[in-house]
Short mmCIF file of C-alpha atoms and ligand atoms in Angstrom, two decimals:
data_model
loop_
_atom_site.label_atom_id
_atom_site.label_comp_id
_atom_site.label_asym_id
_atom_site.label_seq_id
_atom_site.Cartn_x
_atom_site.Cartn_y
_atom_site.Cartn_z
CA UNK N 1 -48.09 4.41 -19.80
CA UNK N 2 -45.46 1.96 -18.57
CA UNK N 3 -41.93 2.45 -19.95
CA UNK N 4 -40.53 -0.28 -22.13
CA UNK N 5 -37.92 -2.63 -20.69
CA UNK N 6 -34.41 -1.84 -21.97
CA UNK N 7 -32.67 -4.82 -23.52
CA UNK N 8 -28.90 -4.52 -23.76
CA UNK N 9 -27.35 -6.44 -26.65
CA UNK N 10 -24.45 -4.11 -27.40
CA UNK N 11 -22.17 -2.34 -24.98
CA UNK N 12 -19.57 0.25 -25.89
CA UNK N 13 -16.93 1.29 -23.39
CA UNK N 14 -15.00 4.49 -24.08
CA UNK N 15 -11.55 4.19 -22.53
CA UNK N 16 -9.39 1.05 -22.69
CA UNK N 17 -7.34 1.72 -19.57
CA UNK N 18 -6.84 0.05 -16.20
CA UNK N 19 -10.59 0.18 -15.61
CA UNK N 20 -12.16 -0.10 -19.06
CA UNK N 21 -10.04 -3.08 -20.16
CA UNK N 22 -10.47 -5.44 -17.19
CA UNK N 23 -14.06 -4.39 -16.40
CA UNK N 24 -15.33 -4.99 -19.92
CA UNK N 25 -13.40 -8.26 -20.22
CA UNK N 26 -15.20 -9.62 -17.19
CA UNK N 27 -18.60 -8.37 -18.40
CA UNK N 28 -17.95 -10.05 -21.77
CA UNK N 29 -16.84 -13.22 -20.02
CA UNK N 30 -19.91 -13.41 -17.80
CA UNK N 31 -22.43 -12.21 -20.40
CA UNK N 32 -21.66 -14.16 -23.59
CA UNK N 33 -24.85 -12.87 -25.21
CA UNK N 34 -23.77 -9.26 -25.00
CA UNK N 35 -21.42 -7.82 -27.58
CA UNK N 36 -18.82 -5.63 -25.87
CA UNK N 37 -16.66 -3.16 -27.76
CA UNK N 38 -13.92 -1.25 -25.96
CA UNK N 39 -12.77 1.85 -27.83
CA UNK N 40 -9.96 4.30 -27.27
CA UNK N 41 -8.27 7.19 -29.05
CA UNK N 42 -4.89 5.70 -28.27
CA UNK N 43 -4.07 3.43 -31.20
CA UNK N 44 -1.02 1.81 -29.68
CA UNK N 45 -3.00 0.91 -26.57
CA UNK N 46 -5.69 -0.72 -28.70
CA UNK N 47 -3.01 -2.56 -30.71
CA UNK N 48 -1.59 -3.88 -27.45
CA UNK N 49 -5.05 -5.07 -26.34
CA UNK N 50 -5.30 -6.89 -29.68
CA UNK N 51 -1.81 -8.37 -29.62
CA UNK N 52 -1.59 -12.10 -30.24
CA UNK N 53 0.99 -12.48 -27.50
CA UNK N 54 -0.97 -12.12 -24.25
CA UNK N 55 2.11 -11.00 -22.32
CA UNK N 56 1.99 -7.83 -24.45
CA UNK N 57 -1.39 -6.67 -23.15
CA UNK N 58 -1.04 -3.04 -22.05
CA UNK N 59 -1.98 -3.87 -18.48
CA UNK N 60 -0.63 -6.52 -16.19
CA UNK N 61 -3.26 -7.99 -13.89
CA UNK N 62 -3.20 -11.54 -12.55
CA UNK N 63 -5.79 -13.61 -14.47
CA UNK N 64 -6.54 -10.93 -17.07
CA UNK N 65 -4.80 -12.79 -19.90
CA UNK N 66 -7.02 -15.85 -19.40
CA UNK N 67 -10.21 -13.78 -19.46
CA UNK N 68 -9.01 -12.07 -22.64
CA UNK N 69 -8.16 -15.42 -24.18
CA UNK N 70 -11.72 -16.66 -23.59
CA UNK N 71 -13.53 -13.56 -24.79
CA UNK N 72 -11.51 -11.60 -27.34
CA UNK N 73 -12.89 -12.08 -30.82
CA UNK N 74 -15.93 -13.90 -29.37
CA UNK N 75 -17.95 -11.07 -27.85
CA UNK N 76 -15.17 -8.71 -26.78
CA UNK N 77 -13.54 -6.35 -29.27
CA UNK N 78 -10.99 -3.57 -28.95
CA UNK N 79 -10.97 -0.83 -31.57
CA UNK N 80 -10.42 2.83 -32.34
CA UNK N 81 -13.67 3.09 -34.23
CA UNK N 82 -15.42 5.12 -31.59
CA UNK N 83 -18.31 6.50 -33.65
CA UNK N 84 -19.38 3.10 -34.95
CA UNK N 85 -19.21 1.45 -31.53
CA UNK N 86 -21.31 4.22 -29.99
CA UNK N 87 -23.87 4.04 -32.81
CA UNK N 88 -24.36 0.31 -32.23
CA UNK N 89 -24.54 0.48 -28.44
CA UNK N 90 -27.59 0.28 -26.20
CA UNK N 91 -25.36 1.14 -23.25
CA UNK N 92 -22.18 3.26 -23.26
CA UNK N 93 -19.74 3.13 -20.34
CA UNK N 94 -17.52 6.16 -19.95
CA UNK N 95 -14.25 4.96 -18.51
CA UNK N 96 -11.80 7.66 -19.45
CA UNK N 97 -9.19 9.33 -17.29
CA UNK N 98 -10.18 12.14 -14.92
CA UNK N 99 -6.85 13.52 -13.70
CA UNK N 100 -6.31 16.51 -11.48
CA UNK N 101 -6.42 19.82 -13.36
CA UNK N 102 -2.95 21.19 -14.03
CA UNK N 103 -3.89 24.81 -14.69
CA UNK N 104 -6.71 27.30 -14.47
CA UNK N 105 -9.57 27.31 -12.02
CA UNK N 106 -9.12 24.60 -9.36
CA UNK N 107 -5.63 23.69 -10.62
CA UNK N 108 -3.91 21.10 -8.43
CA UNK N 109 -7.17 19.86 -6.87
CA UNK N 110 -10.24 19.80 -9.11
CA UNK N 111 -10.68 17.02 -11.66
CA UNK N 112 -10.06 17.84 -15.27
CA UNK N 113 -13.28 16.81 -16.98
CA UNK N 114 -12.26 17.57 -20.54
CA UNK N 115 -12.10 13.89 -21.49
CA UNK N 116 -15.51 13.27 -19.91
CA UNK N 117 -16.99 16.20 -21.76
CA UNK N 118 -15.46 14.98 -25.02
CA UNK N 119 -17.05 11.56 -24.45
CA UNK N 120 -20.45 13.07 -23.73
CA UNK N 121 -20.23 15.02 -26.98
CA UNK N 122 -19.20 11.90 -28.91
CA UNK N 123 -22.09 9.92 -27.43
CA UNK N 124 -24.50 12.76 -28.18
CA UNK N 125 -23.33 12.91 -31.76
CA UNK N 126 -23.09 9.26 -32.72
CA UNK N 127 -25.65 7.42 -30.62
CA UNK N 128 -28.91 6.16 -32.09
CA UNK N 129 -32.21 5.54 -30.35
CA UNK N 130 -32.29 5.08 -26.58
CA UNK N 131 -28.86 4.93 -24.96
CA UNK N 132 -28.03 4.34 -21.33
CA UNK N 133 -24.87 6.30 -20.49
CA UNK N 134 -22.96 4.90 -17.53
CA UNK N 135 -20.32 6.87 -15.63
CA UNK N 136 -17.62 4.33 -14.81
CA UNK N 137 -14.88 6.91 -14.30
CA UNK N 138 -14.56 8.44 -10.85
CA UNK N 139 -16.19 11.84 -11.03
CA UNK N 140 -16.83 14.92 -8.94
CA UNK N 141 -20.26 14.96 -7.34
CA UNK N 142 -22.89 16.30 -9.73
CA UNK N 143 -20.94 15.52 -12.92
CA UNK N 144 -23.94 13.59 -14.20
CA UNK N 145 -25.65 16.97 -14.43
CA UNK N 146 -22.98 18.16 -16.91
CA UNK N 147 -23.27 14.98 -18.96
CA UNK N 148 -27.06 15.25 -19.00
CA UNK N 149 -26.85 18.87 -20.15
CA UNK N 150 -24.55 18.01 -23.05
CA UNK N 151 -26.65 15.04 -24.08
CA UNK N 152 -29.86 17.04 -23.61
CA UNK N 153 -28.71 19.95 -25.75
CA UNK N 154 -27.97 17.55 -28.55
CA UNK N 155 -31.41 16.04 -28.25
CA UNK N 156 -32.87 19.46 -28.92
CA UNK N 157 -30.57 20.16 -31.88
CA UNK N 158 -31.81 16.97 -33.53
CA UNK N 159 -35.37 17.95 -34.17
CA UNK N 160 -36.46 14.52 -35.23
CA UNK N 161 -35.70 13.65 -31.59
CA UNK N 162 -34.58 10.16 -32.42
CA UNK N 163 -32.12 10.11 -29.53
CA UNK N 164 -32.94 9.46 -25.91
CA UNK N 165 -30.48 9.27 -23.05
CA UNK N 166 -30.39 8.24 -19.46
CA UNK N 167 -27.34 8.74 -17.24
CA UNK N 168 -26.33 6.31 -14.49
CA UNK N 169 -23.42 6.37 -12.08
CA UNK N 170 -21.68 3.02 -11.61
CA UNK N 171 -18.29 3.74 -10.01
CA UNK N 172 -15.64 1.08 -10.16
CA UNK N 173 -14.17 -0.20 -6.89
CA UNK N 174 -11.58 -2.62 -8.28
CA UNK N 175 -8.08 -2.44 -6.85
CA UNK N 176 -5.19 -2.81 -9.27
CA UNK N 177 -3.29 -6.04 -8.68
CA UNK N 178 -6.51 -7.88 -7.74
CA UNK N 179 -8.77 -6.38 -10.42
CA UNK N 180 -10.07 -9.63 -11.91
CA UNK N 181 -10.91 -11.15 -8.55
CA UNK N 182 -12.53 -7.88 -7.44
CA UNK N 183 -14.62 -7.78 -10.63
CA UNK N 184 -15.64 -11.42 -10.39
CA UNK N 185 -16.43 -11.30 -6.67
CA UNK N 186 -17.04 -7.69 -5.74
CA UNK N 187 -17.96 -6.64 -2.19
CA UNK N 188 -20.72 -4.60 -3.79
CA UNK N 189 -21.80 -2.99 -7.03
CA UNK N 190 -23.09 0.56 -6.76
CA UNK N 191 -25.58 2.00 -9.22
CA UNK N 192 -26.90 5.53 -8.93
CA UNK N 193 -29.65 6.91 -11.08
CA UNK N 194 -33.18 8.16 -11.30
CA UNK N 195 -34.62 6.09 -14.13
CA UNK N 196 -35.93 2.72 -12.95
CA UNK N 197 -35.74 1.02 -16.34
CA UNK N 198 -32.19 2.06 -16.99
CA UNK N 199 -31.10 0.99 -13.50
CA UNK N 200 -32.81 -2.36 -14.06
CA UNK N 201 -30.99 -2.83 -17.37
CA UNK N 202 -27.62 -2.44 -15.62
CA UNK N 203 -28.66 -4.56 -12.65
CA UNK N 204 -29.61 -7.30 -15.13
CA UNK N 205 -26.09 -7.32 -16.53
CA UNK N 206 -24.44 -7.69 -13.13
CA UNK N 207 -26.84 -10.35 -11.87
CA UNK N 208 -25.41 -12.69 -14.50
CA UNK N 209 -22.73 -13.42 -11.92
CA UNK N 210 -23.26 -11.24 -8.85
CA UNK N 211 -25.97 -11.92 -6.24
CA UNK N 212 -28.63 -9.20 -6.31
CA UNK N 213 -28.18 -8.51 -2.60
CA UNK N 214 -24.70 -7.15 -3.36
CA UNK N 215 -26.10 -4.54 -5.73
CA UNK N 216 -26.77 -1.22 -4.05
CA UNK N 217 -28.89 1.35 -5.83
CA UNK N 218 -28.87 5.01 -4.79
CA UNK N 219 -29.50 8.42 -6.21
CA UNK N 220 -26.88 9.78 -8.63
CA UNK N 221 -25.14 12.07 -6.18
CA UNK N 222 -24.80 9.47 -3.42
CA UNK N 223 -23.22 7.12 -5.91
CA UNK N 224 -20.74 9.71 -7.21
CA UNK N 225 -19.84 10.82 -3.68
CA UNK N 226 -19.53 7.25 -2.34
CA UNK N 227 -16.65 6.53 -4.70
CA UNK N 228 -14.73 9.64 -3.61
CA UNK N 229 -15.51 8.88 0.04
CA UNK N 230 -14.43 5.22 -0.24
CA UNK N 231 -11.06 6.21 -1.70
CA UNK N 232 -10.64 8.94 0.89
CA UNK N 233 -11.30 6.45 3.72
CA UNK N 234 -8.85 3.91 2.28
CA UNK N 235 -6.11 6.49 1.78
CA UNK N 236 -6.76 7.92 5.23
CA UNK N 237 -6.12 4.50 6.70
CA UNK N 238 -2.75 4.29 4.94
CA UNK N 239 -1.75 7.75 6.17
CA UNK N 240 -2.96 6.84 9.65
CA UNK N 241 -0.86 3.69 9.91
CA UNK N 242 2.17 5.41 8.38
CA UNK N 243 1.92 8.23 10.89
CA UNK N 244 1.86 5.65 13.69
CA UNK N 245 4.82 3.82 12.05
CA UNK N 246 6.86 7.03 12.30
CA UNK N 247 5.78 7.28 15.93
CA UNK N 248 6.93 3.69 16.55
CA UNK N 249 10.37 4.57 15.18
CA UNK N 250 10.92 7.23 17.81
CA UNK N 251 9.04 5.63 20.68
CA UNK N 252 10.49 2.13 20.50
CA UNK N 253 7.20 0.44 19.55
CA UNK N 254 6.90 -1.91 16.56
CA UNK N 255 4.29 -1.12 13.88
CA UNK N 256 3.62 -4.81 13.17
CA UNK N 257 2.72 -5.38 16.81
CA UNK N 258 0.64 -2.21 16.95
CA UNK N 259 -1.17 -3.10 13.68
CA UNK N 260 -2.02 -6.52 15.00
CA UNK N 261 -3.22 -5.15 18.32
CA UNK N 262 -5.47 -2.48 16.81
CA UNK N 263 -6.57 -4.59 13.84
CA UNK N 264 -7.93 -7.28 16.19
CA UNK N 265 -10.60 -4.83 17.24
CA UNK N 266 -13.55 -5.77 15.05
CA UNK N 267 -14.56 -2.11 14.86
CA UNK N 268 -11.23 -1.36 13.20
CA UNK N 269 -10.47 -4.58 11.29
CA UNK N 270 -7.11 -5.76 10.02
CA UNK N 271 -7.09 -4.70 6.35
CA UNK N 272 -4.95 -1.82 5.13
CA UNK N 273 -2.83 -1.71 8.28
CA UNK N 274 0.59 -2.42 6.73
CA UNK N 275 3.07 0.41 7.00
CA UNK N 276 4.53 1.41 3.64
CA UNK N 277 6.20 4.27 1.80
CA UNK N 278 2.68 5.58 1.18
CA UNK N 279 -0.26 5.29 -1.14
CA UNK N 280 0.10 5.67 -4.89
CA UNK N 281 -1.91 4.82 -7.97
CA UNK N 282 -3.89 7.14 -10.15
CA UNK N 283 -6.82 7.48 -7.79
CA UNK N 284 -6.28 8.08 -4.08
CA UNK N 285 -4.50 11.43 -4.25
CA UNK N 286 -6.58 12.70 -7.15
CA UNK N 287 -9.87 11.71 -5.55
CA UNK N 288 -9.03 13.17 -2.14
CA UNK N 289 -7.89 16.43 -3.71
CA UNK N 290 -11.13 16.49 -5.59
CA UNK N 291 -13.03 16.02 -2.32
CA UNK N 292 -10.94 18.83 -0.83
CA UNK N 293 -11.78 21.09 -3.74
CA UNK N 294 -15.48 20.30 -3.58
CA UNK N 295 -15.54 20.78 0.21
CA UNK N 296 -14.13 24.29 -0.18
CA UNK N 297 -16.48 24.95 -3.10
CA UNK N 298 -19.49 23.96 -1.00
CA UNK N 299 -18.29 26.15 1.93
CA UNK N 300 -16.80 23.45 4.16
CA UNK N 301 -13.17 24.57 4.70
CA UNK N 302 -12.69 22.46 7.86
CA UNK N 303 -13.74 19.33 5.98
CA UNK N 304 -11.32 20.28 3.20
CA UNK N 305 -8.43 20.74 5.67
CA UNK N 306 -9.17 17.41 7.30
CA UNK N 307 -8.91 15.43 4.06
CA UNK N 308 -6.01 17.46 2.73
CA UNK N 309 -3.92 16.35 5.70
CA UNK N 310 -4.21 12.74 4.46
CA UNK N 311 -2.33 13.74 1.30
CA UNK N 312 0.16 15.85 3.25
CA UNK N 313 1.09 12.93 5.54
CA UNK N 314 1.56 10.72 2.47
CA UNK N 315 3.99 13.17 0.91
CA UNK N 316 5.83 13.75 4.18
CA UNK N 317 6.21 9.99 4.67
CA UNK N 318 7.98 9.57 1.32
CA UNK N 319 10.24 12.52 2.05
CA UNK N 320 11.18 11.19 5.46
CA UNK N 321 12.22 7.84 3.93
CA UNK N 322 14.57 9.52 1.44
CA UNK N 323 16.02 11.70 4.20
CA UNK N 324 16.51 8.73 6.46
CA UNK N 325 18.46 6.92 3.71
CA UNK N 326 20.75 9.92 3.22
CA UNK N 327 21.30 10.38 6.97
CA UNK N 328 22.01 6.68 7.48
CA UNK N 329 24.56 6.62 4.67
CA UNK N 330 26.67 9.16 6.59
CA UNK N 331 24.87 12.24 5.34
CA UNK N 332 25.87 11.94 1.70
CA UNK N 333 24.91 9.61 -1.10
CA UNK N 334 26.65 11.48 -3.87
CA UNK N 335 28.28 8.89 -6.13
CA UNK N 336 26.90 6.01 -4.07
CA UNK N 337 25.09 3.22 -5.81
CA UNK N 338 21.59 2.62 -4.48
CA UNK N 339 19.38 -0.19 -5.75
CA UNK N 340 15.62 0.44 -5.79
CA UNK N 341 13.61 -2.77 -5.71
CA UNK N 342 10.11 -2.22 -7.03
CA UNK N 343 8.84 0.79 -8.98
CA UNK N 344 5.11 0.09 -9.33
CA UNK N 345 2.96 1.66 -6.63
CA UNK N 346 2.11 -1.78 -5.31
CA UNK N 347 2.70 -5.42 -6.18
CA UNK N 348 0.96 -7.25 -9.04
CA UNK N 349 0.54 -4.23 -11.25
CA UNK N 350 2.75 -2.43 -13.76
CA UNK N 351 1.09 0.88 -12.88
CA UNK N 352 3.53 3.53 -11.63
CA UNK N 353 1.19 6.47 -11.45
CA UNK N 354 1.87 8.40 -8.22
CA UNK N 355 4.14 5.60 -7.08
CA UNK N 356 6.17 6.56 -3.98
CA UNK N 357 9.16 5.13 -5.88
CA UNK N 358 9.06 8.17 -8.18
CA UNK N 359 9.41 10.73 -5.37
CA UNK N 360 11.99 8.68 -3.46
CA UNK N 361 14.12 7.95 -6.57
CA UNK N 362 14.07 11.62 -7.53
CA UNK N 363 15.16 12.62 -4.02
CA UNK N 364 18.08 10.17 -4.19
CA UNK N 365 19.04 11.36 -7.67
CA UNK N 366 18.91 14.96 -6.49
CA UNK N 367 21.46 14.01 -3.82
CA UNK N 368 23.74 12.66 -6.57
CA UNK N 369 23.23 8.93 -6.09
CA UNK N 370 23.67 6.39 -8.88
CA UNK N 371 20.31 4.68 -8.80
CA UNK N 372 19.70 1.17 -10.17
CA UNK N 373 16.02 0.31 -10.60
CA UNK N 374 14.56 -3.16 -10.83
CA UNK N 375 10.88 -4.02 -11.13
CA UNK N 376 9.53 -7.32 -12.46
CA UNK N 377 6.73 -5.70 -14.50
CA UNK N 378 7.44 -2.03 -15.09
CA UNK N 379 9.15 -1.21 -18.39
CA UNK N 380 12.19 1.08 -18.57
CA UNK N 381 10.35 3.37 -21.02
CA UNK N 382 7.78 4.06 -18.31
CA UNK N 383 10.48 4.89 -15.74
CA UNK N 384 12.14 7.25 -18.23
CA UNK N 385 8.87 9.24 -18.32
CA UNK N 386 8.37 9.08 -14.58
CA UNK N 387 11.85 10.26 -13.64
CA UNK N 388 11.99 13.19 -16.04
CA UNK N 389 14.19 15.34 -15.95
CA UNK N 390 16.70 12.88 -14.47
CA UNK N 391 18.40 10.92 -17.18
CA UNK N 392 19.27 7.28 -17.37
CA UNK N 393 22.69 5.85 -18.01
CA UNK N 394 22.58 3.14 -20.61
CA UNK N 395 24.31 -0.19 -20.16
CA UNK N 396 25.29 0.54 -16.61
CA UNK N 397 24.87 -3.11 -15.86
CA UNK N 398 27.02 -4.37 -18.65
CA UNK N 399 30.26 -6.10 -17.84
CA UNK N 400 31.73 -3.15 -15.97
CA UNK N 401 29.05 -1.94 -13.62
CA UNK N 402 30.54 1.41 -12.59
CA UNK N 403 31.90 2.48 -15.93
CA UNK N 404 29.89 5.32 -17.49
CA UNK N 405 27.57 5.48 -14.50
CA UNK N 406 27.34 9.19 -13.79
CA UNK N 407 26.35 10.59 -10.39
CA UNK N 408 22.71 11.66 -10.24
CA UNK N 409 21.61 9.35 -13.05
CA UNK N 410 19.80 6.04 -12.97
CA UNK N 411 19.75 2.81 -14.90
CA UNK N 412 17.31 -0.01 -15.40
CA UNK N 413 18.16 -3.52 -14.34
CA UNK N 414 16.54 -6.30 -16.39
CA UNK N 415 17.35 -9.01 -13.87
CA UNK N 416 17.17 -8.91 -10.11
CA UNK N 417 20.46 -10.82 -9.71
CA UNK N 418 22.34 -8.28 -11.85
CA UNK N 419 21.40 -5.31 -9.72
CA UNK N 420 23.65 -5.44 -6.68
CA UNK N 421 27.31 -5.25 -7.75
CA UNK N 422 29.09 -2.46 -5.90
CA UNK N 423 25.88 -1.21 -4.28
CA UNK N 424 25.98 0.71 -1.01
CA UNK N 425 22.32 0.19 -0.25
CA UNK N 426 19.20 -1.60 -1.38
CA UNK N 427 15.81 0.06 -0.88
CA UNK N 428 12.69 -2.12 -1.11
CA UNK N 429 9.76 0.02 -2.19
CA UNK N 430 7.19 -2.42 -3.64
CA UNK N 431 6.03 -5.61 -1.93
CA UNK N 432 6.70 -7.96 -4.88
CA UNK N 433 6.72 -11.46 -3.36
CA UNK N 434 10.13 -12.40 -4.83
CA UNK N 435 11.80 -9.72 -2.71
CA UNK N 436 10.88 -11.75 0.35
CA UNK N 437 12.99 -14.68 -0.81
CA UNK N 438 16.16 -12.87 -1.87
CA UNK N 439 19.23 -14.78 -0.66
CA UNK N 440 21.15 -11.95 0.94
CA UNK N 441 24.10 -14.20 1.75
CA UNK N 442 24.93 -14.42 -1.95
CA UNK N 443 24.44 -10.68 -2.46
CA UNK N 444 26.21 -9.15 0.54
CA UNK N 445 29.72 -9.86 -0.73
CA UNK N 446 28.93 -8.15 -4.05
CA UNK N 447 27.94 -4.93 -2.26
CA UNK N 448 30.28 -2.29 -0.87
CA UNK N 449 30.78 -2.37 2.89
CA UNK N 450 29.10 -1.29 5.06
CA UNK N 451 26.03 -2.24 3.04
CA UNK N 452 22.45 -1.40 3.96
CA UNK N 453 19.02 -2.81 3.26
CA UNK N 454 16.11 -0.39 3.75
CA UNK N 455 12.84 -2.25 3.88
CA UNK N 456 9.88 0.10 3.52
CA UNK N 457 7.44 -2.81 3.25
CA UNK N 458 8.56 -5.14 6.02
CA UNK N 459 8.86 -8.07 3.64
CA UNK N 460 12.58 -8.78 3.57
CA UNK N 461 14.03 -11.72 5.48
CA UNK N 462 15.67 -9.75 8.28
CA UNK N 463 17.59 -12.67 9.76
CA UNK N 464 19.17 -13.47 6.43
CA UNK N 465 20.14 -9.82 5.88
CA UNK N 466 21.76 -9.51 9.30
CA UNK N 467 23.54 -12.87 9.18
CA UNK N 468 24.99 -11.80 5.81
CA UNK N 469 26.73 -8.90 7.51
CA UNK N 470 24.46 -6.21 6.07
CA UNK N 471 22.76 -3.51 8.10
CA UNK N 472 18.98 -3.46 8.15
CA UNK N 473 16.31 -0.79 8.58
CA UNK N 474 12.61 -1.48 8.34
CA UNK N 475 9.71 0.90 8.57
CA UNK N 476 7.97 1.29 11.93
CA UNK N 477 10.74 0.13 14.27
CA UNK N 478 13.29 1.94 16.40
CA UNK N 479 16.97 1.52 15.54
CA UNK N 480 19.75 3.02 17.60
N1 NAD W 501 -7.01 2.63 -12.11
C1 NAD W 501 -7.79 2.26 -11.11
O1 NAD W 501 -7.42 1.44 -10.27
C2 NAD W 501 -9.18 2.82 -10.98
C3 NAD W 501 -10.09 2.18 -10.12
C4 NAD W 501 -11.37 2.69 -10.02
C5 NAD W 501 -11.73 3.82 -10.74
N2 NAD W 501 -10.82 4.42 -11.56
C6 NAD W 501 -11.26 5.59 -12.34
O2 NAD W 501 -11.57 5.14 -13.67
C7 NAD W 501 -11.24 6.16 -14.63
C8 NAD W 501 -10.27 5.59 -15.65
O3 NAD W 501 -9.09 5.19 -14.98
P1 NAD W 501 -7.95 4.34 -15.70
O4 NAD W 501 -6.95 4.03 -14.65
O5 NAD W 501 -8.59 3.25 -16.49
O6 NAD W 501 -7.38 5.46 -16.72
P2 NAD W 501 -6.40 5.22 -17.96
O7 NAD W 501 -5.69 6.51 -18.12
O8 NAD W 501 -5.64 3.95 -17.76
O9 NAD W 501 -7.37 4.97 -19.21
C9 NAD W 501 -8.19 5.96 -19.74
C10 NAD W 501 -8.24 5.77 -21.25
O10 NAD W 501 -9.22 6.65 -21.80
C11 NAD W 501 -8.80 7.04 -23.08
N3 NAD W 501 -9.53 8.24 -23.52
C12 NAD W 501 -9.52 9.47 -22.98
N4 NAD W 501 -10.38 10.27 -23.62
C13 NAD W 501 -10.96 9.54 -24.60
C14 NAD W 501 -11.94 9.81 -25.57
N5 NAD W 501 -12.53 11.00 -25.67
N6 NAD W 501 -12.29 8.82 -26.41
C15 NAD W 501 -11.72 7.60 -26.32
N7 NAD W 501 -10.80 7.27 -25.40
C16 NAD W 501 -10.41 8.23 -24.54
C17 NAD W 501 -7.31 7.26 -22.91
O11 NAD W 501 -6.64 7.21 -24.16
C18 NAD W 501 -6.93 6.10 -21.98
O12 NAD W 501 -6.47 4.96 -22.67
C19 NAD W 501 -10.67 7.33 -13.82
O13 NAD W 501 -11.73 8.22 -13.55
C20 NAD W 501 -10.22 6.69 -12.53
O14 NAD W 501 -10.24 7.58 -11.45
C21 NAD W 501 -9.56 3.94 -11.72
#
């Protein structure tokens, strides 16, 4: 007998984070006939998603506010009422966090699946009728098996057997900072599964705005592994170019020239070839370490070592930047004022997870520097968490900049212009576009001489820095 077509009228997404929020907003925008409810345990996050003032949304993404404006209250809803949203849904996306395990078996590498397991149990308990369960979170290969087992066991407990589940993998490939554009015009959508009708029901959602030829369907395990592999390849490229940037600095080559030369080869391509302090964000490191863990688990230690080196180079690269700053500032930065420009892990996001700015700021604080931090989108409360146990000095930017500013502490600068008084060095860590247009001539005389600008993103106007009498270092170039 032919299976019945699955019609999706109600979607529930568990997890209102950097993936759940933007992804569901775009689905609601492009599918006005589908009711989309995004639920989360975190009440303050849900409140922020519901805030009248769109600048208070919990996530900054260009274009997100406009999508929310069109959809919220129409067919997009944010709530903490998880059980009710699951009960109503024909399709449940699981979009919760899957961080690296901190302790126990696989600590430091394997993904902690406790939030995934909790979701599976919630879906099992509250769902009604046939429910398509979609893994949106990035998961270790074969996690669908775990979800199926939890859902299946519940099916048996309920003897009336009124529940039926099907699990699909639909990893998210959006990049923070360009999430809305990526969701509206993705390179591809990947759907893994073994139930034709369920796959079709998800394909039908995406074809509301995405050409069918961009939708790739695979088996569950290929889909789960493809997400880990894609992130590993992207991160590997960043470590590769950063390793060559370090080489340029000793060999007298210039990383911009090398990137252009190698990127012109169509087999290599020009994307992701900018030298930087390293990759950050919640995913790259976590996903590679997960791949490393799984490789060892499946008896492939050489494969594990290969991918682990991508993470090692990333950590080494951040360390070498902090060391270079200390060495350049005559071997000591104790009591020196150093301005960090940019704290998010890349431009156009307020996300600081695994941001190289955290490691580098901590290194400078450990050396006793007075660190001033400016970022156009990151809040000081976030930096307080990130720089634990180093404390902040309040009001360090008030009328007397050096008063009360203790060595080895940091302070937050609300305004870019207020950051530079008495500074010995400025370190650019995030490629926010406004850092490219800083007028160094009006800043140099407010800094202490000899002043330095360290440009780890190659975005600063070098000529302007040098003509202002400041010294300049940029990543991937030799300086004598
Ligand atoms: N951030 C990215 O750029 C990105 C891109 C692609 C894929 N991913 C993957 O997507 C997943 C989510 O990432 P994120 O950045 O959105 O994480 P996040 O931490 O921003 O959001 C996860 C949310 O899930 C909520 N949550 C956890 N357990 C819950 C439960 N049982 N019930 C209800 N809510 C619960 C948390 O409160 C949190 O708000 C991860 O697996 C990540 O690897 C992230």
